[in-house]
Amino acid sequence: MMYAILCYHEEDVVCSWSQEQDDAVMAKLAVVQERLVKAGKMGASLRLLPTTAATTLRKTQEPPLVIDGPFAETKEQLLGFYLVDADDLDGALAIARDLAAANPGGAYEIRPVGMFFPDQRTADRKTGT
Amino acid sequence: MTTPALTDPDWISGTLTAARPQAVAALLRYFRDLDTAEEAFQEACLRALRAWPVNGPPRDPAAWLILVGRNAALDGVRKRARHDPLPPDDQLSDLDDAEAPLAERLDNSHYRDDVLRLLFICCHPELPATQQIALALRIVSGLTVKEIARAFLVSEAAMEQRITRAKGRIARADVPFEAPGPVERAERLGTVAAMVYLVFNEGYSAGGEPSRAGLCDDAIRLGRLLLRLFPTEPEIMGLVALMLLQHARATARFDGDGRAILLDRQDRSKWDRERIAEGLALIDKAMRHRRPGAYQIQAAVAGLHARARTPEETDWMQIDALYAALEFLQPSPVITLNRAVAVSKVKGAEAALAMIEPLTPQLSGYFHFFGARGAFLLELGRHQEARIAFDRAIALANTPAEAEHIRAQLDLIQSRA
């Protein structure tokens, strides 16, 4: 089963980290990621730019409305995500716990992935689009 | 497994830094006095450093700091009776029930106005620019007086005095504590943006010197704060984009000996791609509003440089056009001078020289004028005149790096002679 591990944290706090603090977190996370890569469980991992760079397309009207800023104003923001392959929720939680140990604060939302089309997407689904 | 670091002083300090603008701003609303608000926040931080490692961090650090800071300050001034009683702060860490409604109120109604008021106060029109910058760095960014003094190359005592004087002026100026109306807000937003960019330039123009280079990060943080308060203001997007794109080149701008490296000789692999990506994303967003402004245009120029993988790929035509727009919007000899550099690439040094000739009286004390003039003359092979221009430039250099750069140009003439 594929799980998305969505990383939520207060953007203010993360943006207040010095370069050294940020590098230290990234280095610790890299150790966890490396382990997952070796085990063949690691899919994409992304770090998002700050929500101030975000634009939202609201579909509630026609044509959809384009708004500056993130979709939801929340205390903690979606700052990135991992795609991992785990046997079950316990497996995904174990990975999230390892990540959490390397990167304190905030929260991880573990979401099972319904559809995932890696590289062959365009080849396999050409007719579908 | 033990969870690390949430109780680690380093991490707590990150949280305190992040919570600072909101907490100080809210405390200022209660006490209407900068000194009291600042002291209350500092007291709350001290208590956080004692309480959080034991009780764990609160759910909403800013709310905790505001409550505890208010409590502490009220204790201090013995005005308890005039306010609601508050719980003792050693109980606050796990007071989710008390925090939640407070946090709610802060988020929904006051956050934006509080932080705005704080920023506006720091940029009070009665304060000279140097005091605005010092005050914003002290109050909003939380730099120590020592750090600010070092950044501005003045003594700690002098900086302390500058900040005290600024606070005194504000206290006397009878600052309104109501949220500013939309018109006033728009007017003062321009002042705040200008202050943020001044902070940035203090860091940027300092060259590789680390104590001042940190000011760029502080300015970007202030800019992002402003952008969260005004997420639809294209000029604020432009301002943050401009700072990010310029700061992206920080590590490539100087060589090992602190000598300036010009844009076309910089190692572009050293440019910070993440800052560039964020800057370009912000320009993209800003352009959609079709309300061009000076920051947006300058950011667009910086964006064109950032997009070019080699100096030869630079789209000088576009840069020339953008500077022409900037000249129209905000005429200034310095902008014309910048445009002349683009013109020299598009139409040649002759045209550029003709363009800056009329600026001589206005820019006769400006380092970059003679630097550019010398470069154009050198390109045209007019070595004797170039030498005179470069000599003037050296006399006007603001930093050793600038002088060093011109000296290299003079050596070049020497070698060609």
Tab-separated table of C-alpha atoms in Angstrom, chain A residues 10-13 15-17 19 21 25 47 49-55 66 68-69 75 97-98 100-101 104-105, chain B residues 1 4-6 10-11 14-15 17-18 60-61 107 221 224 227-228 231-232 237 274 277-278 281-282 285 288-289:
chain	number	residue	atom	x	y	z
A	10	GLU	CA	4.155	26.136	11.448
A	11	GLU	CA	5.733	27.916	8.551
A	12	ASP	CA	6.748	30.826	10.806
A	13	VAL	CA	8.797	28.474	12.914
A	15	CYS	CA	11.239	29.932	8.282
A	16	SER	CA	12.843	31.144	11.514
A	17	TRP	CA	15.378	28.337	11.523
A	19	GLN	CA	20.603	27.889	7.797
A	21	GLN	CA	19.414	24.483	11.991
A	25	VAL	CA	17.204	18.823	10.168
A	47	ARG	CA	9.577	20.221	0.065
A	49	LEU	CA	8.013	26.659	-1.052
A	50	PRO	CA	6.333	28.935	1.523
A	51	THR	CA	2.575	29.416	1.341
A	52	THR	CA	3.169	33.068	0.487
A	53	ALA	CA	4.223	31.753	-2.935
A	54	ALA	CA	0.956	29.815	-3.290
A	55	THR	CA	-1.990	30.532	-5.562
A	66	VAL	CA	-7.880	32.613	-8.787
A	68	ASP	CA	-3.447	34.561	-3.895
A	69	GLY	CA	-2.276	32.503	-0.992
A	75	LYS	CA	-1.988	27.363	12.137
A	97	ARG	CA	7.772	8.178	13.716
A	98	ASP	CA	11.324	7.919	12.378
A	100	ALA	CA	9.314	12.793	13.458
A	101	ALA	CA	12.329	11.863	15.548
A	104	PRO	CA	10.605	17.752	15.815
A	105	GLY	CA	7.444	19.794	15.993
B	1	MET	CA	12.212	6.429	21.452
B	4	PRO	CA	14.334	15.159	20.826
B	5	ALA	CA	14.632	18.809	20.603
B	6	LEU	CA	11.194	20.253	21.262
B	10	ASP	CA	17.682	25.913	20.157
B	11	TRP	CA	14.246	24.799	19.088
B	14	GLY	CA	13.134	29.236	16.978
B	15	THR	CA	9.584	29.108	18.264
B	17	THR	CA	11.458	34.103	17.243
B	18	ALA	CA	8.511	33.008	15.158
B	60	ASP	CA	-0.161	27.727	20.772
B	61	PRO	CA	3.142	29.326	21.769
B	107	ASP	CA	-6.218	34.602	14.980
B	221	ARG	CA	11.368	37.383	7.153
B	224	ARG	CA	7.090	37.388	4.262
B	227	LEU	CA	2.973	39.265	2.554
B	228	ARG	CA	0.988	37.040	4.901
B	231	PRO	CA	-1.459	38.225	0.425
B	232	THR	CA	-2.967	40.012	-2.588
B	237	MET	CA	5.047	40.109	-3.716
B	274	GLU	CA	15.364	27.582	-3.971
B	277	ALA	CA	12.328	29.548	-7.516
B	278	GLU	CA	10.405	31.314	-4.776
B	281	ALA	CA	6.942	32.241	-8.364
B	282	LEU	CA	6.144	35.502	-6.597
B	285	LYS	CA	1.779	35.815	-9.136
B	288	ARG	CA	-1.294	38.512	-12.915
B	289	HIS	CA	-2.605	41.544	-11.025
